Tab-separated table of N, CA and C and ligand atoms in Angstrom:
chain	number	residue	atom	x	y	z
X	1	UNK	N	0.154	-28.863	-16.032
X	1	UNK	CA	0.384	-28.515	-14.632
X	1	UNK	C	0.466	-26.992	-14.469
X	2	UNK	N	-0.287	-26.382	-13.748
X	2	UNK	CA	-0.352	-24.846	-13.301
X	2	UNK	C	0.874	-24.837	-12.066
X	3	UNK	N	2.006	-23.743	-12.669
X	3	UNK	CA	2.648	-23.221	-11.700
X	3	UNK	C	2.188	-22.766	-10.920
X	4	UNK	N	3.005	-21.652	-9.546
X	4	UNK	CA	2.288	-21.092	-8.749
X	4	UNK	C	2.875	-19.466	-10.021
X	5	UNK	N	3.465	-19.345	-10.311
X	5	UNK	CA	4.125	-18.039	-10.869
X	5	UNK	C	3.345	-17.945	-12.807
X	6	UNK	N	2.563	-18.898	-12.932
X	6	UNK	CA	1.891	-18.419	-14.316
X	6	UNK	C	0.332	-17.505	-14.217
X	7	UNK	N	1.488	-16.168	-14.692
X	7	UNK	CA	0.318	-14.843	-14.536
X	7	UNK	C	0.691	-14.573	-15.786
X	8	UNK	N	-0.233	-13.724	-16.744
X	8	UNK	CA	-0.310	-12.541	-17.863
X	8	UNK	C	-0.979	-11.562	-17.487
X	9	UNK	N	-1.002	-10.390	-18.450
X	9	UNK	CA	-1.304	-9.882	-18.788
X	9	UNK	C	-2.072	-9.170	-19.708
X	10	UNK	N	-3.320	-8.998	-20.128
X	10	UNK	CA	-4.107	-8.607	-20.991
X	10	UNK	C	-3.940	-7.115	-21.343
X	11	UNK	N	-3.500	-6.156	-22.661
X	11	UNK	CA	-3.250	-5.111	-22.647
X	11	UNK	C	-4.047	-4.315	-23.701
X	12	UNK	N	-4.988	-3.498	-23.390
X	12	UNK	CA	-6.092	-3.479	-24.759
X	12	UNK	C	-5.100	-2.374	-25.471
X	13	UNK	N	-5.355	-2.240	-26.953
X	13	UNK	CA	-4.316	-1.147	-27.411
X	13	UNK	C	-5.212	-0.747	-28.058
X	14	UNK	N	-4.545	0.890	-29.013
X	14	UNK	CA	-5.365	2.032	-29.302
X	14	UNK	C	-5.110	2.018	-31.114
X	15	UNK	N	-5.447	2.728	-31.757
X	15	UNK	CA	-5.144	2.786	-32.945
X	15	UNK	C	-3.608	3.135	-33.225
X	16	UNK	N	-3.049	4.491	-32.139
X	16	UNK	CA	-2.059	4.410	-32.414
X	16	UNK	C	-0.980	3.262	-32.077
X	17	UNK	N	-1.507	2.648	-31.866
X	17	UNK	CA	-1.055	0.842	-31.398
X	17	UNK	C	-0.965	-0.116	-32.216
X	18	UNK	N	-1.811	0.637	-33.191
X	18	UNK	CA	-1.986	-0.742	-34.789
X	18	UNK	C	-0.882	-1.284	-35.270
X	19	UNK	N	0.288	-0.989	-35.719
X	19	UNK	CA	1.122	-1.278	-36.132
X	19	UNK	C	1.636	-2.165	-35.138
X	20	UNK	N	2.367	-1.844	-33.865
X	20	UNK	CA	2.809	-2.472	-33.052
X	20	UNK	C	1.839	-3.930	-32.644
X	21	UNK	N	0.684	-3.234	-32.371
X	21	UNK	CA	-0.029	-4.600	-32.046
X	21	UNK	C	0.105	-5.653	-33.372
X	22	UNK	N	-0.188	-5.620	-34.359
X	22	UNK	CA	-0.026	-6.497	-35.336
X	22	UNK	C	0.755	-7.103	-35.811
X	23	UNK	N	2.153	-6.154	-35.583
X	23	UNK	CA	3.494	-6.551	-35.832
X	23	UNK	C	4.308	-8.151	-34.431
X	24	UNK	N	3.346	-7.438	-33.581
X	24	UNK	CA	3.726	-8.424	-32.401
X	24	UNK	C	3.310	-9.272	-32.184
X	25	UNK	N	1.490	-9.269	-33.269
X	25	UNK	CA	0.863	-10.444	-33.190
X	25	UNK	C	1.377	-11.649	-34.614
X	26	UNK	N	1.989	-11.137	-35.288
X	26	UNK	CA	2.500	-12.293	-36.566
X	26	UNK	C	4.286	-12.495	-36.431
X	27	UNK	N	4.863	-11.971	-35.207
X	27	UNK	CA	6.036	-12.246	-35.306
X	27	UNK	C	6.163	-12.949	-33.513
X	28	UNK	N	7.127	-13.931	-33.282
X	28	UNK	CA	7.314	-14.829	-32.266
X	28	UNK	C	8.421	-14.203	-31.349
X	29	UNK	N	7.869	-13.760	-29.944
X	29	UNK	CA	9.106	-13.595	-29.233
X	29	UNK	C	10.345	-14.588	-28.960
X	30	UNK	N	10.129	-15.833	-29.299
X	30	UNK	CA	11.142	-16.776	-29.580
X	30	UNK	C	12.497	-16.064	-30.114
X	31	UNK	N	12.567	-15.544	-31.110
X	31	UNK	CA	12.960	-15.288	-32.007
X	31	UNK	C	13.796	-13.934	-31.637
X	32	UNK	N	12.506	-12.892	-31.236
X	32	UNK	CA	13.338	-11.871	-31.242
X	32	UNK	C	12.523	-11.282	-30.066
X	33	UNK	N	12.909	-9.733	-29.503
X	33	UNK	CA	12.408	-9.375	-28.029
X	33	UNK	C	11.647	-7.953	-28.841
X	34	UNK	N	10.232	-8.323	-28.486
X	34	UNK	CA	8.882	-7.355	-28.764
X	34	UNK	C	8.891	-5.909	-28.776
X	35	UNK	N	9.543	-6.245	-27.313
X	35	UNK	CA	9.604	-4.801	-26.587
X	35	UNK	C	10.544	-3.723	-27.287
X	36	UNK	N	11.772	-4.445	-28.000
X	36	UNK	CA	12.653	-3.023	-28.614
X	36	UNK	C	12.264	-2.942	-29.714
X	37	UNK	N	11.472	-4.243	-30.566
X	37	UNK	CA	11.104	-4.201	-32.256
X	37	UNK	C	9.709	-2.922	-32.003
X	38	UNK	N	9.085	-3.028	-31.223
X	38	UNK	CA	7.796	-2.312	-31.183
X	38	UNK	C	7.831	-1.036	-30.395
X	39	UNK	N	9.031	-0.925	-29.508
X	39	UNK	CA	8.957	0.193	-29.207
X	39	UNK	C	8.266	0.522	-28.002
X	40	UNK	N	7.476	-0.627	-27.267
X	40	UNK	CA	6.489	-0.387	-26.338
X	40	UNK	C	7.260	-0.822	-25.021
X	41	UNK	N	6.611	0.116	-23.953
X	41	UNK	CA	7.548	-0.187	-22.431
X	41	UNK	C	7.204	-0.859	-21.691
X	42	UNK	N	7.880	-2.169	-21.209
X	42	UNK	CA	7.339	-2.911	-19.897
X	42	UNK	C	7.167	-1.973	-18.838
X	43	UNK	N	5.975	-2.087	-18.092
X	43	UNK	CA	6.304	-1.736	-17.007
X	43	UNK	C	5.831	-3.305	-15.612
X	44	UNK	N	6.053	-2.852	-14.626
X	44	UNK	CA	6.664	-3.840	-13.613
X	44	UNK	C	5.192	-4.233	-13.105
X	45	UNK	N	4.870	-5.622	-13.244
X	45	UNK	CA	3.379	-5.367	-12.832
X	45	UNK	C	3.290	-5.533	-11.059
X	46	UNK	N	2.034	-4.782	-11.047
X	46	UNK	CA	1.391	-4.362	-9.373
X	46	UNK	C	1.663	-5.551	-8.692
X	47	UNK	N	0.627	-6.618	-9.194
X	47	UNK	CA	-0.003	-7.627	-8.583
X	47	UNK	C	0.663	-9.107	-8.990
X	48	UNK	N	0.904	-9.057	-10.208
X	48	UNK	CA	1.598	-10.186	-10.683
X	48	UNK	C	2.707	-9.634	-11.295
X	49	UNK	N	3.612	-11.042	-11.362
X	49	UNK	CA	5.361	-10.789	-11.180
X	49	UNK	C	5.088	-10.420	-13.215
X	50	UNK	N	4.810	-10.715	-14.119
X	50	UNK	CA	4.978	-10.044	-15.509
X	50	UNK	C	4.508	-8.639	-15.890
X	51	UNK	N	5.128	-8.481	-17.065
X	51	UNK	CA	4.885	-6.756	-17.055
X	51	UNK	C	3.916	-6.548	-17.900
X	52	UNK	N	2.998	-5.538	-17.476
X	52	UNK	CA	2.552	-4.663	-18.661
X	52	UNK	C	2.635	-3.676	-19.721
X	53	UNK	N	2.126	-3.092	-20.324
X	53	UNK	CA	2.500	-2.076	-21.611
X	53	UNK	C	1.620	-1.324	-21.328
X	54	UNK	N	3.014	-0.115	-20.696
X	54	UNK	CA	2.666	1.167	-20.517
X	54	UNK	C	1.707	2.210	-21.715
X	55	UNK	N	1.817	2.136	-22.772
X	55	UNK	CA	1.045	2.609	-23.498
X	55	UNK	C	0.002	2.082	-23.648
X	56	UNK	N	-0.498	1.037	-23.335
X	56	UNK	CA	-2.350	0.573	-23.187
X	56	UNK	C	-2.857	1.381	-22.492
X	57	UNK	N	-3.993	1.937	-22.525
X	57	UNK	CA	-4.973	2.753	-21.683
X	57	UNK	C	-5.493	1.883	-20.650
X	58	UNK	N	-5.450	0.224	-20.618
X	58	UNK	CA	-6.500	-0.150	-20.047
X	58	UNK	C	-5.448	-1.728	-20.099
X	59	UNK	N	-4.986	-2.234	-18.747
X	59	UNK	CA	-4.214	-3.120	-18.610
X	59	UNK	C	-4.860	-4.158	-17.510
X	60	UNK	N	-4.703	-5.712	-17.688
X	60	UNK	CA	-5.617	-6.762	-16.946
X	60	UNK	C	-4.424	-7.445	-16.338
X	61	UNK	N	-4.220	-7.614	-15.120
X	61	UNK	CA	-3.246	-8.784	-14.935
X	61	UNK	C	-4.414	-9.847	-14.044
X	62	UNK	N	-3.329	-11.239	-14.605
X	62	UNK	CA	-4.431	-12.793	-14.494
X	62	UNK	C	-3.379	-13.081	-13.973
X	63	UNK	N	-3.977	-14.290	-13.201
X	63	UNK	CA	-2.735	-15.797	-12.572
X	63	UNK	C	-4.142	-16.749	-13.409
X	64	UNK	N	-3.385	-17.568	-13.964
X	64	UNK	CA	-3.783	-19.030	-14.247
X	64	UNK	C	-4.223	-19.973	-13.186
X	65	UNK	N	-5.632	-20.475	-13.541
X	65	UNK	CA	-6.393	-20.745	-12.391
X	65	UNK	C	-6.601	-22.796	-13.126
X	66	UNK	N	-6.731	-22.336	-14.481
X	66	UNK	CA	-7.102	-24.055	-14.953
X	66	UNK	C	-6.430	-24.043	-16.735
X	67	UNK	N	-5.888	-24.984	-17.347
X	67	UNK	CA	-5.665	-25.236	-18.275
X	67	UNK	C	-6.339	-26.531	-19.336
X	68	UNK	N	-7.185	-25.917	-19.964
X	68	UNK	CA	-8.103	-27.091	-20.518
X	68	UNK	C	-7.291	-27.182	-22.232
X	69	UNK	N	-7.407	-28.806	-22.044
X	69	UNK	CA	-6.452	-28.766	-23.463
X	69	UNK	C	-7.531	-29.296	-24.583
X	70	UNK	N	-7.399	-28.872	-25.557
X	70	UNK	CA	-8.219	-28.522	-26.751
X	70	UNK	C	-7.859	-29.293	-27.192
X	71	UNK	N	-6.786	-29.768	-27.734
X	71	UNK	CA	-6.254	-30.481	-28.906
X	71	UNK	C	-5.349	-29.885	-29.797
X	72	UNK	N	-6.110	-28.460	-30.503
X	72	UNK	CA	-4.972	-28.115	-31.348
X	72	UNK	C	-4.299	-27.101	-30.262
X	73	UNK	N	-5.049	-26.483	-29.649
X	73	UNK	CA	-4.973	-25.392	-28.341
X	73	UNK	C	-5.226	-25.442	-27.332
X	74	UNK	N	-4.497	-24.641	-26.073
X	74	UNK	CA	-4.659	-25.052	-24.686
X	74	UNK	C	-5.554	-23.625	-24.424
X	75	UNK	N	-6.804	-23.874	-23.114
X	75	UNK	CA	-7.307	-23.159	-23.074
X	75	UNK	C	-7.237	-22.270	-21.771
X	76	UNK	N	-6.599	-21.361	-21.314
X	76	UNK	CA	-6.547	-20.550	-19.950
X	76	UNK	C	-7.166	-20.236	-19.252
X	77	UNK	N	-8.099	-20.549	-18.362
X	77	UNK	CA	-8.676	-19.804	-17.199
X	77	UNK	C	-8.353	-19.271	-16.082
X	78	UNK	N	-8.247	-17.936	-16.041
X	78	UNK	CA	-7.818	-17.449	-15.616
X	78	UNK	C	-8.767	-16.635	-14.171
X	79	UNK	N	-7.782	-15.534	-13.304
X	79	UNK	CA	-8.283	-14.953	-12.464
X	79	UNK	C	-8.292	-13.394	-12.430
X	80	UNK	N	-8.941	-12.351	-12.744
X	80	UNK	CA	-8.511	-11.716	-12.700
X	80	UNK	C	-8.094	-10.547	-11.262
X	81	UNK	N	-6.689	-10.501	-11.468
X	81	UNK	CA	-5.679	-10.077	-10.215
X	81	UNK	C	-6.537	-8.092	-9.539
X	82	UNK	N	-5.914	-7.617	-10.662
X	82	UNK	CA	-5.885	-6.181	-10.579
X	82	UNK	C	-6.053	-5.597	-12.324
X	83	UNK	N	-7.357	-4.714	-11.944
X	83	UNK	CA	-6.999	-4.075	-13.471
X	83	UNK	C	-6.468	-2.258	-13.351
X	84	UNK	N	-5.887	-2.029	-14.355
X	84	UNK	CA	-4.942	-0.991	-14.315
X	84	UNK	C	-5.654	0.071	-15.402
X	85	UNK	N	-6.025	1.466	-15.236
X	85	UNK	CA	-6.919	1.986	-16.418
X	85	UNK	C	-6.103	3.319	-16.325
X	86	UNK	N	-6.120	3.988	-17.869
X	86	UNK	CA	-5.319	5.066	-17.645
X	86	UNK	C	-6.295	6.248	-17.380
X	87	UNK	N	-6.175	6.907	-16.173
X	87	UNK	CA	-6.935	7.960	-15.436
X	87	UNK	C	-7.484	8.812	-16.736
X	88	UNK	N	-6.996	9.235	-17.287
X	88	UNK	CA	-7.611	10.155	-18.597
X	88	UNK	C	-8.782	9.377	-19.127
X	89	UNK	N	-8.945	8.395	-18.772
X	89	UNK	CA	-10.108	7.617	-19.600
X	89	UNK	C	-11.109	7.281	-18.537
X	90	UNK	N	-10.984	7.495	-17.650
X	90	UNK	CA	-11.801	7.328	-16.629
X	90	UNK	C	-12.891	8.109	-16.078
X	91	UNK	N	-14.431	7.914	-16.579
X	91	UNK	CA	-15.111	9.047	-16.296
X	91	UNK	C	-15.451	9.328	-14.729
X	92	UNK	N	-15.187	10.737	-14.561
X	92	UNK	CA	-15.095	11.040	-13.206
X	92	UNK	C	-16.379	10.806	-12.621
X	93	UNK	N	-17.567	11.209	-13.107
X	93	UNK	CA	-18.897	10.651	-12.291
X	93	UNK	C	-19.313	9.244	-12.424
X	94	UNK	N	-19.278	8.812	-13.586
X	94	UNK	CA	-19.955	7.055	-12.804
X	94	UNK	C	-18.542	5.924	-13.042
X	95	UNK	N	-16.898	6.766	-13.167
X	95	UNK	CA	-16.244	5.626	-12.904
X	95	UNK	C	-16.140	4.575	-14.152
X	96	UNK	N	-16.810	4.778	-15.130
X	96	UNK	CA	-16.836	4.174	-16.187
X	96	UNK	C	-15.182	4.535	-17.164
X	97	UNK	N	-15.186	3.349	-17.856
X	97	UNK	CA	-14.306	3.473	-18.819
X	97	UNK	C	-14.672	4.072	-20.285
X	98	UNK	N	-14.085	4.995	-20.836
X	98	UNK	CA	-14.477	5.654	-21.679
X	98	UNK	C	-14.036	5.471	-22.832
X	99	UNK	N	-15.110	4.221	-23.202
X	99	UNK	CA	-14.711	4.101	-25.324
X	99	UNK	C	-14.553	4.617	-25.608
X	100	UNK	N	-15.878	5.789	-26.230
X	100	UNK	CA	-15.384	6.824	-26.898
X	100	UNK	C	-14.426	7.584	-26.559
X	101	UNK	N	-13.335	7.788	-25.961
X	101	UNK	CA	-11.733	8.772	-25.856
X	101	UNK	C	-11.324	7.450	-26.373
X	102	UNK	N	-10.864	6.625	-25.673
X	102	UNK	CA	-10.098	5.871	-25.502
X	102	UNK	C	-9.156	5.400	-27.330
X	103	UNK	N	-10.038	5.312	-28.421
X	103	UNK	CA	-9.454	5.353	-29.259
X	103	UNK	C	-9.150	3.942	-29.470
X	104	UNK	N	-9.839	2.694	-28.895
X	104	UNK	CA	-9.311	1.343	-28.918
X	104	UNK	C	-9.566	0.521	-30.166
X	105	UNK	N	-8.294	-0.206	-30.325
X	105	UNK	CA	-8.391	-1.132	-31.770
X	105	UNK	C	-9.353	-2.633	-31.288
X	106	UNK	N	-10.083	-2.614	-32.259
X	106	UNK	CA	-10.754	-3.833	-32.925
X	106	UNK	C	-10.630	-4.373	-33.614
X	107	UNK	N	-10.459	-6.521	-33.680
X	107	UNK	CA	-10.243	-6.845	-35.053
X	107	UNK	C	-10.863	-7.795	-35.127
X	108	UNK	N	-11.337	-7.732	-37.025
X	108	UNK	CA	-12.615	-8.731	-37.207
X	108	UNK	C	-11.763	-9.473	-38.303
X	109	UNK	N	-12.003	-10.801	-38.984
X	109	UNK	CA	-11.881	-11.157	-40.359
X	109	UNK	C	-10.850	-10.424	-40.944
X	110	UNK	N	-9.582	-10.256	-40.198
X	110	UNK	CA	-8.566	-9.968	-40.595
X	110	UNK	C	-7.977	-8.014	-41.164
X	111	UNK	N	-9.157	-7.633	-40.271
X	111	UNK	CA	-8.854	-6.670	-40.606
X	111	UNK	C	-9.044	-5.353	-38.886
X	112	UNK	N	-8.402	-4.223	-39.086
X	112	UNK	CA	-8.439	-3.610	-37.874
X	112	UNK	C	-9.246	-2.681	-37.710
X	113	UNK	N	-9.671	-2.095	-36.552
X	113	UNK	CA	-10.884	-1.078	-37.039
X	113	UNK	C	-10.871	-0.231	-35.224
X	114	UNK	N	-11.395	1.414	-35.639
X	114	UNK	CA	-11.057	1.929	-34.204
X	114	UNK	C	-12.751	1.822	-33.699
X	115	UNK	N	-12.538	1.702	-32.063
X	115	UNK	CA	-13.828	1.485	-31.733
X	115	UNK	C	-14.555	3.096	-30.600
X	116	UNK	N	-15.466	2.694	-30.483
X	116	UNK	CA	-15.696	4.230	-30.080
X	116	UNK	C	-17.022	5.203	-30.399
X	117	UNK	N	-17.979	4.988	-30.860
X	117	UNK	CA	-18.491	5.997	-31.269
X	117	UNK	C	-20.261	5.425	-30.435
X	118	UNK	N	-20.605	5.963	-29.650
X	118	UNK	CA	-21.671	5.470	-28.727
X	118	UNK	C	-23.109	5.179	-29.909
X	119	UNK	N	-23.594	4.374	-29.590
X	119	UNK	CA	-25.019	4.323	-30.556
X	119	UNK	C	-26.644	3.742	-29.684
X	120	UNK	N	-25.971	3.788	-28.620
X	120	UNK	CA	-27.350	3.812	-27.684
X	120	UNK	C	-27.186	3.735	-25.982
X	121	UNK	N	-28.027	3.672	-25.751
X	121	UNK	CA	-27.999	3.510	-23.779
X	121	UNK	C	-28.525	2.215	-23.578
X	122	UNK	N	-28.144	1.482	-22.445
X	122	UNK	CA	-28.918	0.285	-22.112
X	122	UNK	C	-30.185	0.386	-21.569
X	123	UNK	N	-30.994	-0.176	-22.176
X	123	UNK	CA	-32.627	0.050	-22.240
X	123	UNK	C	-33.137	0.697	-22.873
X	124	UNK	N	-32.506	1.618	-23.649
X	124	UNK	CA	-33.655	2.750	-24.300
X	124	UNK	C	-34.629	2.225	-25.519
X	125	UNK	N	-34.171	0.972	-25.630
X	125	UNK	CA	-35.248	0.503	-27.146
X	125	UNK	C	-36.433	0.357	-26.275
X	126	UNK	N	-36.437	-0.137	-25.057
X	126	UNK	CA	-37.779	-0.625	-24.566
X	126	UNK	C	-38.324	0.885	-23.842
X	127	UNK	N	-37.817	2.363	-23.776
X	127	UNK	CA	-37.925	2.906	-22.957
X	127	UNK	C	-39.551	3.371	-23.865
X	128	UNK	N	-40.520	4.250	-22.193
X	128	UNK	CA	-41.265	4.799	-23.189
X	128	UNK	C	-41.050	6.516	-23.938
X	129	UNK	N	-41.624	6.318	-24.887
X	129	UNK	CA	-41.191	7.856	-25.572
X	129	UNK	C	-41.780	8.940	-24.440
X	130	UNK	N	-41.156	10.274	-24.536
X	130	UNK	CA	-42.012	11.223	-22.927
X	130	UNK	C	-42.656	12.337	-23.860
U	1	LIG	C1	-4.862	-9.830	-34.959
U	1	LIG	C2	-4.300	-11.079	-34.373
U	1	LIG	C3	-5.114	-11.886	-33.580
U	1	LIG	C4	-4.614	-13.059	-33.022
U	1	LIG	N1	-5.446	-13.817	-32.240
U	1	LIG	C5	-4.975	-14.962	-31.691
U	1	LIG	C6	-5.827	-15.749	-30.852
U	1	LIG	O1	-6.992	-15.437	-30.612
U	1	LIG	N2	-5.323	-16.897	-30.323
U	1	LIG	C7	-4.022	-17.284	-30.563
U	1	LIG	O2	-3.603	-18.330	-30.045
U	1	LIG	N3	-3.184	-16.535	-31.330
U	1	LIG	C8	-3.639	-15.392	-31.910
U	1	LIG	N4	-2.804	-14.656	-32.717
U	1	LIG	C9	-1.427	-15.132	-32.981
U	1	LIG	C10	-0.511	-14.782	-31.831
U	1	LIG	O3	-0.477	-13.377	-31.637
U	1	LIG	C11	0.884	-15.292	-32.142
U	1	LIG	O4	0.847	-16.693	-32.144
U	1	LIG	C12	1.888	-14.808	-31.108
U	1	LIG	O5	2.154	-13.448	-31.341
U	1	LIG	C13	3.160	-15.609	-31.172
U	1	LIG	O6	4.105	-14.950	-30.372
U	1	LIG	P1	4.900	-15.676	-29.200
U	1	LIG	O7	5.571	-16.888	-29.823
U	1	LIG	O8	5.872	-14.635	-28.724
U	1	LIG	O9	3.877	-16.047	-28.163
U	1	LIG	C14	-3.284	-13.453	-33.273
U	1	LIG	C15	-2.463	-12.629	-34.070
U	1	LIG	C16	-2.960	-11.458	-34.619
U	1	LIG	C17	-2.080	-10.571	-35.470
C-alpha cells in the first residue's frame, strides 16, 4: 500500500564521500543514526517532507508512485518531485551538469571509482571529418 507521505531522496556523492557513502551503505539505520556516524547534514527537503544531504552536489527528491514486489525485493516507482544541483557545478551556458568538476563516485563489482573525465561528444563518431 502507497502512503500519501512515502517520498526519498536520491543523493549522488563525490569521492570525498567514499567513506561515508560506503560506510552507510553496509551499516543499518535500524541500529544506529547515519547522520552523526557519517558526519553528513540533513537538510529539510523543498518539495518532499524527507531530508537531503547537504554535501551531495546533485540531490533528487521522489514520492512513490507504484510498488512492484519482486519476491526477494520490492521495486519503487517513483516520481520525480524537484531536483536540487549545487550551483558550482552548473554550467552557466547550456545549464548542464558538470561531471567533469563534480568529482562523483561510481560503483562497479564491488569496488569504487571517481567519474569524470569527458571522452567524446554525442555524435561525433558519425560526424564528417572537415
Ligand atoms: C555500494 C553499495 C551498493 C548498494 N546497492 C544496493 C542496491 O542496489 N539495492 C539495495 O537494496 N541495497 C543496496 N545496498 C545495501 C543498502 O545500502 C543497505 O541495505 C542499506 O544501507 C541498509 O540500511 P537501512 O537499514 O538503514 O536502510 C548497497 C550497499 C552498498 C555499500
Amino acid at each position: 500500500m502507497i502512503k500519501d507521505s512515502m517520498e526519498f531522496t536520491i543523493n549522488l556523492t563525490t569521492v570525498g564521500m567514499a567513506r561515508a557513502t560506503d560506510w552507510a551503505g553496509v551499516k543499518s539505520g535500524r541500529d544506529i543514526n547515519k547522520w552523526e556516524m557519517t558526519g553528513l547534514t540533513p537538510v529539510k527537503g523543498e518539495k518532499v517532507a524527507c531530508p537531503y544531504i547537504k554535501e551531495s552536489p546533485l540531490s533528487i527528491e521522489c514520492r512513490v508512485k507504484e510498488i512492484i514486489k519482486l519476491g526477494t525485493h520490492d521495486m519503487f516507482i517513483a516520481e520525480v518531485i524537484n531536483i536540487l544541483a549545487e550551483e558550482a557545478f552548473i554550467d552557466s551556458d547550456s545549464g548542464a551538469f558538470r561531471l567533469d568538476k563534480a568529482g562523483l563516485l561510481a560503483y562497479s563489482h564491488g569496488a569504487y571509482y571517481e567519474l569524470g573525465k569527458e571522452v567524446g561528444r554525442f555524435g561525433w563518431s558519425v560526424k564528417k571529418k572537415k
